[in-house]
PDB file of C-alpha atoms in Angstrom:
ATOM      1  CA  MET A   1      11.963 -40.115  -1.646  1.00  0.00           C
ATOM      2  CA  THR A   2      14.378 -42.516  -0.067  1.00  0.00           C
ATOM      3  CA  GLU A   3      13.297 -45.843   1.318  1.00  0.00           C
ATOM      4  CA  GLN A   4      12.841 -46.082   5.084  1.00  0.00           C
ATOM      5  CA  PRO A   5      15.633 -48.083   6.734  1.00  0.00           C
ATOM      6  CA  ARG A   6      15.019 -51.227   8.727  1.00  0.00           C
ATOM      7  CA  VAL A   7      14.548 -50.458  12.434  1.00  0.00           C
ATOM      8  CA  VAL A   8      15.943 -52.949  14.948  1.00  0.00           C
ATOM      9  CA  ILE A   9      14.684 -52.606  18.507  1.00  0.00           C
ATOM     10  CA  ARG A  10      16.928 -54.111  21.178  1.00  0.00           C
ATOM     11  CA  ARG A  11      15.416 -54.324  24.644  1.00  0.00           C
ATOM     12  CA  SER A  12      17.765 -54.152  27.617  1.00  0.00           C
ATOM     13  CA  GLN A  13      17.167 -55.172  31.232  1.00  0.00           C
ATOM     14  CA  ARG A  14      19.944 -52.771  32.252  1.00  0.00           C
ATOM     15  CA  ARG A  15      18.223 -49.694  30.821  1.00  0.00           C
ATOM     16  CA  ARG A  16      15.696 -48.084  33.124  1.00  0.00           C
ATOM     17  CA  ARG A  17      14.396 -44.915  31.444  1.00  0.00           C
ATOM     18  CA  THR A  18      16.409 -43.739  28.462  1.00  0.00           C
ATOM     19  CA  ILE A  19      16.383 -44.910  24.889  1.00  0.00           C
ATOM     20  CA  SER A  20      18.983 -44.271  22.197  1.00  0.00           C
ATOM     21  CA  ALA A  21      19.333 -44.816  18.466  1.00  0.00           C
ATOM     22  CA  ARG A  22      22.203 -45.065  16.015  1.00  0.00           C
ATOM     23  CA  ARG A  23      22.871 -46.181  12.472  1.00  0.00           C
ATOM     24  CA  GLU A  24      24.227 -49.692  12.182  1.00  0.00           C
ATOM     25  CA  GLY A  25      24.842 -50.678   8.566  1.00  0.00           C
ATOM     26  CA  ASP A  26      21.562 -50.575   6.633  1.00  0.00           C
ATOM     27  CA  ALA A  27      19.460 -50.414   9.806  1.00  0.00           C
ATOM     28  CA  ILE A  28      18.830 -48.066  12.695  1.00  0.00           C
ATOM     29  CA  LEU A  29      19.398 -49.744  16.046  1.00  0.00           C
ATOM     30  CA  VAL A  30      17.199 -48.479  18.865  1.00  0.00           C
ATOM     31  CA  MET A  31      18.003 -49.479  22.454  1.00  0.00           C
ATOM     32  CA  VAL A  32      14.995 -49.398  24.822  1.00  0.00           C
ATOM     33  CA  PRO A  33      14.338 -50.440  28.418  1.00  0.00           C
ATOM     34  CA  ALA A  34      12.822 -53.943  28.559  1.00  0.00           C
ATOM     35  CA  GLY A  35       9.733 -52.890  30.507  1.00  0.00           C
ATOM     36  CA  MET A  36       8.762 -49.794  28.528  1.00  0.00           C
ATOM     37  CA  ASP A  37       5.069 -49.279  27.736  1.00  0.00           C
ATOM     38  CA  PRO A  38       4.472 -50.342  24.085  1.00  0.00           C
ATOM     39  CA  GLY A  39       2.649 -47.111  23.162  1.00  0.00           C
ATOM     40  CA  THR A  40       5.342 -44.924  24.676  1.00  0.00           C
ATOM     41  CA  GLU A  41       8.022 -47.102  23.111  1.00  0.00           C
ATOM     42  CA  GLN A  42       6.609 -46.768  19.590  1.00  0.00           C
ATOM     43  CA  HIS A  43       6.258 -42.993  19.896  1.00  0.00           C
ATOM     44  CA  GLN A  44       9.825 -42.583  21.171  1.00  0.00           C
ATOM     45  CA  VAL A  45      11.270 -45.029  18.635  1.00  0.00           C
ATOM     46  CA  ASP A  46       9.593 -43.121  15.782  1.00  0.00           C
ATOM     47  CA  ALA A  47      10.943 -39.816  17.125  1.00  0.00           C
ATOM     48  CA  LEU A  48      14.491 -41.140  17.455  1.00  0.00           C
ATOM     49  CA  VAL A  49      14.476 -42.756  14.009  1.00  0.00           C
ATOM     50  CA  ASP A  50      13.270 -39.430  12.560  1.00  0.00           C
ATOM     51  CA  LYS A  51      16.076 -37.633  14.403  1.00  0.00           C
ATOM     52  CA  VAL A  52      18.736 -40.022  13.023  1.00  0.00           C
ATOM     53  CA  LEU A  53      17.369 -39.656   9.475  1.00  0.00           C
ATOM     54  CA  ARG A  54      17.275 -35.843   9.709  1.00  0.00           C
ATOM     55  CA  LYS A  55      20.857 -35.780  10.959  1.00  0.00           C
ATOM     56  CA  GLU A  56      21.917 -37.968   8.029  1.00  0.00           C
ATOM     57  CA  ALA A  57      20.009 -35.778   5.573  1.00  0.00           C
ATOM     58  CA  ARG A  58      21.674 -32.642   6.957  1.00  0.00           C
ATOM     59  CA  SER A  59      25.069 -34.187   6.396  1.00  0.00           C
ATOM     60  CA  ARG A  60      24.208 -34.797   2.708  1.00  0.00           C
ATOM     61  CA  VAL A  61      23.369 -31.155   1.988  1.00  0.00           C
ATOM     62  CA  ALA A  62      25.197 -27.924   2.639  1.00  0.00           C
ATOM     63  CA  ALA A  63      25.189 -27.954   6.417  1.00  0.00           C
ATOM     64  CA  ASP A  64      27.805 -25.288   6.937  1.00  0.00           C
ATOM     65  CA  PRO A  65      26.220 -21.872   7.523  1.00  0.00           C
ATOM     66  CA  VAL A  66      28.881 -20.353   5.233  1.00  0.00           C
ATOM     67  CA  GLU A  67      27.786 -22.654   2.377  1.00  0.00           C
ATOM     68  CA  LEU A  68      24.092 -22.004   3.017  1.00  0.00           C
ATOM     69  CA  THR A  69      24.686 -18.270   3.187  1.00  0.00           C
ATOM     70  CA  ALA A  70      26.625 -18.395  -0.094  1.00  0.00           C
ATOM     71  CA  ARG A  71      23.787 -20.378  -1.679  1.00  0.00           C
ATOM     72  CA  ALA A  72      21.296 -17.745  -0.493  1.00  0.00           C
ATOM     73  CA  GLY A  73      23.540 -15.009  -1.912  1.00  0.00           C
ATOM     74  CA  LEU A  74      23.568 -16.711  -5.323  1.00  0.00           C
ATOM     75  CA  LEU A  75      19.771 -17.044  -5.292  1.00  0.00           C
ATOM     76  CA  ALA A  76      19.398 -13.385  -4.298  1.00  0.00           C
ATOM     77  CA  ALA A  77      21.728 -12.298  -7.106  1.00  0.00           C
ATOM     78  CA  ARG A  78      19.904 -14.380  -9.682  1.00  0.00           C
ATOM     79  CA  TYR A  79      16.239 -13.894  -8.776  1.00  0.00           C
ATOM     80  CA  ILE A  80      15.773 -10.908  -6.457  1.00  0.00           C
ATOM     81  CA  GLU A  81      18.473  -8.299  -7.042  1.00  0.00           C
ATOM     82  CA  PRO A  82      17.614  -7.775 -10.744  1.00  0.00           C
ATOM     83  CA  VAL A  83      14.026  -6.975  -9.715  1.00  0.00           C
ATOM     84  CA  ILE A  84      14.780  -4.676  -6.768  1.00  0.00           C
ATOM     85  CA  GLY A  85      17.825  -3.046  -8.384  1.00  0.00           C
ATOM     86  CA  SER A  86      20.069  -3.293  -5.336  1.00  0.00           C
ATOM     87  CA  ARG A  87      22.282  -5.777  -3.541  1.00  0.00           C
ATOM     88  CA  LEU A  88      20.726  -8.119  -0.995  1.00  0.00           C
ATOM     89  CA  SER A  89      23.021  -9.615   1.620  1.00  0.00           C
ATOM     90  CA  PRO A  90      21.733 -12.240   3.994  1.00  0.00           C
ATOM     91  CA  ARG A  91      24.008 -12.209   7.029  1.00  0.00           C
ATOM     92  CA  ARG A  92      23.685 -15.883   7.997  1.00  0.00           C
ATOM     93  CA  VAL A  93      21.669 -18.908   6.892  1.00  0.00           C
ATOM     94  CA  ARG A  94      21.605 -22.093   8.954  1.00  0.00           C
ATOM     95  CA  TRP A  95      19.668 -25.288   9.612  1.00  0.00           C
ATOM     96  CA  VAL A  96      17.757 -25.498  12.895  1.00  0.00           C
ATOM     97  CA  SER A  97      15.924 -28.363  14.549  1.00  0.00           C
ATOM     98  CA  ASN A  98      13.441 -26.353  16.625  1.00  0.00           C
ATOM     99  CA  GLN A  99      11.028 -25.274  13.860  1.00  0.00           C
ATOM    100  CA  ASP A 100       8.241 -27.825  13.931  1.00  0.00           C
ATOM    101  CA  HIS A 101       5.549 -25.537  12.499  1.00  0.00           C
ATOM    102  CA  ARG A 102       7.499 -23.528   9.913  1.00  0.00           C
ATOM    103  CA  TRP A 103       9.703 -24.384   6.988  1.00  0.00           C
ATOM    104  CA  ALA A 104      11.906 -21.399   7.689  1.00  0.00           C
ATOM    105  CA  SER A 105      12.062 -18.009   9.326  1.00  0.00           C
ATOM    106  CA  CYS A 106      13.835 -14.718   8.769  1.00  0.00           C
ATOM    107  CA  THR A 107      14.797 -11.875  11.064  1.00  0.00           C
ATOM    108  CA  PRO A 108      15.013  -8.838   8.752  1.00  0.00           C
ATOM    109  CA  ASP A 109      16.770  -6.697  11.384  1.00  0.00           C
ATOM    110  CA  THR A 110      19.724  -9.088  11.605  1.00  0.00           C
ATOM    111  CA  GLY A 111      19.566 -10.663   8.138  1.00  0.00           C
ATOM    112  CA  GLU A 112      19.496 -14.160   9.651  1.00  0.00           C
ATOM    113  CA  ILE A 113      17.546 -16.980   7.999  1.00  0.00           C
ATOM    114  CA  ARG A 114      16.816 -20.280   9.691  1.00  0.00           C
ATOM    115  CA  LEU A 115      15.736 -23.372   7.734  1.00  0.00           C
ATOM    116  CA  SER A 116      13.887 -26.261   9.352  1.00  0.00           C
ATOM    117  CA  ASP A 117      16.059 -29.361   9.207  1.00  0.00           C
ATOM    118  CA  ARG A 118      12.939 -31.285   8.148  1.00  0.00           C
ATOM    119  CA  MET A 119      13.778 -29.994   4.648  1.00  0.00           C
ATOM    120  CA  ALA A 120      17.339 -31.290   4.662  1.00  0.00           C
ATOM    121  CA  GLY A 121      16.474 -34.231   2.406  1.00  0.00           C
ATOM    122  CA  PHE A 122      14.133 -32.288   0.121  1.00  0.00           C
ATOM    123  CA  PRO A 123      15.034 -31.558  -3.520  1.00  0.00           C
ATOM    124  CA  SER A 124      17.327 -28.553  -3.867  1.00  0.00           C
ATOM    125  CA  TRP A 125      14.743 -26.595  -5.921  1.00  0.00           C
ATOM    126  CA  VAL A 126      12.281 -26.838  -2.996  1.00  0.00           C
ATOM    127  CA  VAL A 127      14.875 -25.578  -0.510  1.00  0.00           C
ATOM    128  CA  ASP A 128      15.829 -22.847  -2.991  1.00  0.00           C
ATOM    129  CA  HIS A 129      12.203 -21.669  -3.179  1.00  0.00           C
ATOM    130  CA  VAL A 130      11.983 -21.517   0.627  1.00  0.00           C
ATOM    131  CA  LEU A 131      15.280 -19.601   0.729  1.00  0.00           C
ATOM    132  CA  ILE A 132      13.979 -17.126  -1.853  1.00  0.00           C
ATOM    133  CA  HIS A 133      10.793 -16.682   0.201  1.00  0.00           C
ATOM    134  CA  GLU A 134      12.846 -15.830   3.282  1.00  0.00           C
ATOM    135  CA  LEU A 135      15.244 -13.602   1.325  1.00  0.00           C
ATOM    136  CA  CYS A 136      12.220 -11.613   0.173  1.00  0.00           C
ATOM    137  CA  HIS A 137      11.539 -10.782   3.824  1.00  0.00           C
ATOM    138  CA  LEU A 138      14.768  -8.783   3.771  1.00  0.00           C
ATOM    139  CA  VAL A 139      13.042  -6.556   1.176  1.00  0.00           C
ATOM    140  CA  HIS A 140       9.421  -6.773   2.392  1.00  0.00           C
ATOM    141  CA  PRO A 141       9.014  -7.931   6.010  1.00  0.00           C
ATOM    142  CA  ASP A 142       5.304  -8.596   5.437  1.00  0.00           C
ATOM    143  CA  HIS A 143       3.334 -10.777   3.018  1.00  0.00           C
ATOM    144  CA  SER A 144       2.130  -7.898   0.855  1.00  0.00           C
ATOM    145  CA  PRO A 145       1.283  -8.325  -2.851  1.00  0.00           C
ATOM    146  CA  GLN A 146       4.756  -6.922  -3.664  1.00  0.00           C
ATOM    147  CA  PHE A 147       6.311  -9.550  -1.410  1.00  0.00           C
ATOM    148  CA  ARG A 148       4.292 -12.339  -3.027  1.00  0.00           C
ATOM    149  CA  ALA A 149       5.257 -11.271  -6.545  1.00  0.00           C
ATOM    150  CA  LEU A 150       8.934 -11.217  -5.580  1.00  0.00           C
ATOM    151  CA  ALA A 151       8.740 -14.501  -3.639  1.00  0.00           C
ATOM    152  CA  MET A 152       7.435 -16.352  -6.696  1.00  0.00           C
ATOM    153  CA  ALA A 153      10.583 -15.488  -8.687  1.00  0.00           C
ATOM    154  CA  HIS A 154      11.946 -19.034  -8.710  1.00  0.00           C
ATOM    155  CA  PRO A 155      10.912 -20.820 -11.938  1.00  0.00           C
ATOM    156  CA  ARG A 156       9.657 -23.823  -9.956  1.00  0.00           C
ATOM    157  CA  ALA A 157       7.955 -21.817  -7.182  1.00  0.00           C
ATOM    158  CA  GLU A 158       4.459 -23.211  -7.719  1.00  0.00           C
ATOM    159  CA  GLU A 159       5.804 -26.732  -8.019  1.00  0.00           C
ATOM    160  CA  ALA A 160       7.810 -26.247  -4.800  1.00  0.00           C
ATOM    161  CA  GLU A 161       4.736 -25.020  -2.946  1.00  0.00           C
ATOM    162  CA  GLY A 162       2.875 -28.073  -4.229  1.00  0.00           C
ATOM    163  CA  PHE A 163       5.685 -30.303  -2.956  1.00  0.00           C
ATOM    164  CA  LEU A 164       5.558 -28.646   0.484  1.00  0.00           C
ATOM    165  CA  ALA A 165       1.764 -28.933   0.614  1.00  0.00           C
ATOM    166  CA  GLY A 166       1.930 -32.592  -0.408  1.00  0.00           C
ATOM    167  CA  TRP A 167       4.576 -33.368   2.189  1.00  0.00           C
ATOM    168  CA  SER A 168       2.502 -31.612   4.849  1.00  0.00           C
ATOM    169  CA  TRP A 169      -0.579 -33.588   3.888  1.00  0.00           C
ATOM    170  CA  ALA A 170       1.268 -36.921   3.712  1.00  0.00           C
ATOM    171  CA  THR A 171       2.829 -36.420   7.140  1.00  0.00           C
ATOM    172  CA  HIS A 172      -0.448 -35.225   8.691  1.00  0.00           C
ATOM    173  CA  ARG A 173       0.778 -31.650   9.102  1.00  0.00           C
ATOM    174  CA  PRO A 174      -1.998 -29.696   7.408  1.00  0.00           C
ATOM    175  CA  ILE A 175      -1.027 -26.365   5.967  1.00  0.00           C
ATOM    176  CA  SER A 176      -3.065 -23.215   6.054  1.00  0.00           C
ATOM    177  CA  GLU A 177      -5.804 -22.786   3.490  1.00  0.00           C
ATOM    178  CA  HIS A 178      -3.844 -20.031   1.759  1.00  0.00           C
ATOM    179  CA  PRO A 179      -2.342 -21.354  -1.468  1.00  0.00           C
ATOM    180  CA  ALA A 180       0.728 -19.137  -1.245  1.00  0.00           C
ATOM    181  CA  LEU A 181       1.770 -20.700   2.094  1.00  0.00           C
ATOM    182  CA  ASN A 182       1.663 -17.190   3.420  1.00  0.00           C
ATOM    183  CA  ASP A 183       2.599 -17.744   7.037  1.00  0.00           C
ATOM    184  CA  ASP A 184       6.325 -17.953   6.362  1.00  0.00           C
ATOM    185  CA  LEU A 185       5.725 -21.225   4.589  1.00  0.00           C
ATOM    186  CA  ALA A 186       4.181 -22.679   7.726  1.00  0.00           C
ATOM    187  CA  LEU A 187       3.996 -26.426   8.181  1.00  0.00           C
ATOM    188  CA  GLY A 188       0.641 -25.822   9.780  1.00  0.00           C
ATOM    189  CA  ASP A 189      -0.590 -26.335  13.272  1.00  0.00           C
ATOM    190  CA  PRO A 190      -2.899 -29.344  13.586  1.00  0.00           C
ATOM    191  CA  ALA A 191      -4.665 -27.573  16.455  1.00  0.00           C
ATOM    192  CA  ARG A 192      -5.758 -24.800  14.049  1.00  0.00           C
ATOM    193  CA  SER A 193      -7.157 -27.033  11.345  1.00  0.00           C
TER     194      SER A 193
END
């Protein structure tokens, strides 16, 4: 994993309520109101730094839905189509920032796959495994044994699931007790653990 950047907090008497963050060289500059509560400040600073880092990570990987969709098509052709004996065409694959409890999701009716931007900096083989998992929903919309067998087609599938479980544990986002990450590769809901 990459090293966390230096965070510089600049307090301003002119700011009343809002805070902002931006990259400045090797650091992330966060502008906060001078009188902000320290607990609230730390929480908001952490959230903004995370947002800046996720945006940077997205820019380093295929961010264009056309590129992501093409990547998904290549994975389908290599790992899924030979097993099912027919062509699989995801309609659109894109990064989203509103999936805090899932790694990805798929709408079989439309062929759309959404990937959590929390994975943008992950190794490509982890993202590929998640893509394969979601592509399998275009064949089996459930988590049946047939789905599971197909979803484990990637040669590093078990390793990828271990990576996702480790990341979830390290960031205090416990995953479900099911080893196959069966709830659409859920990040886990701390309220359920």
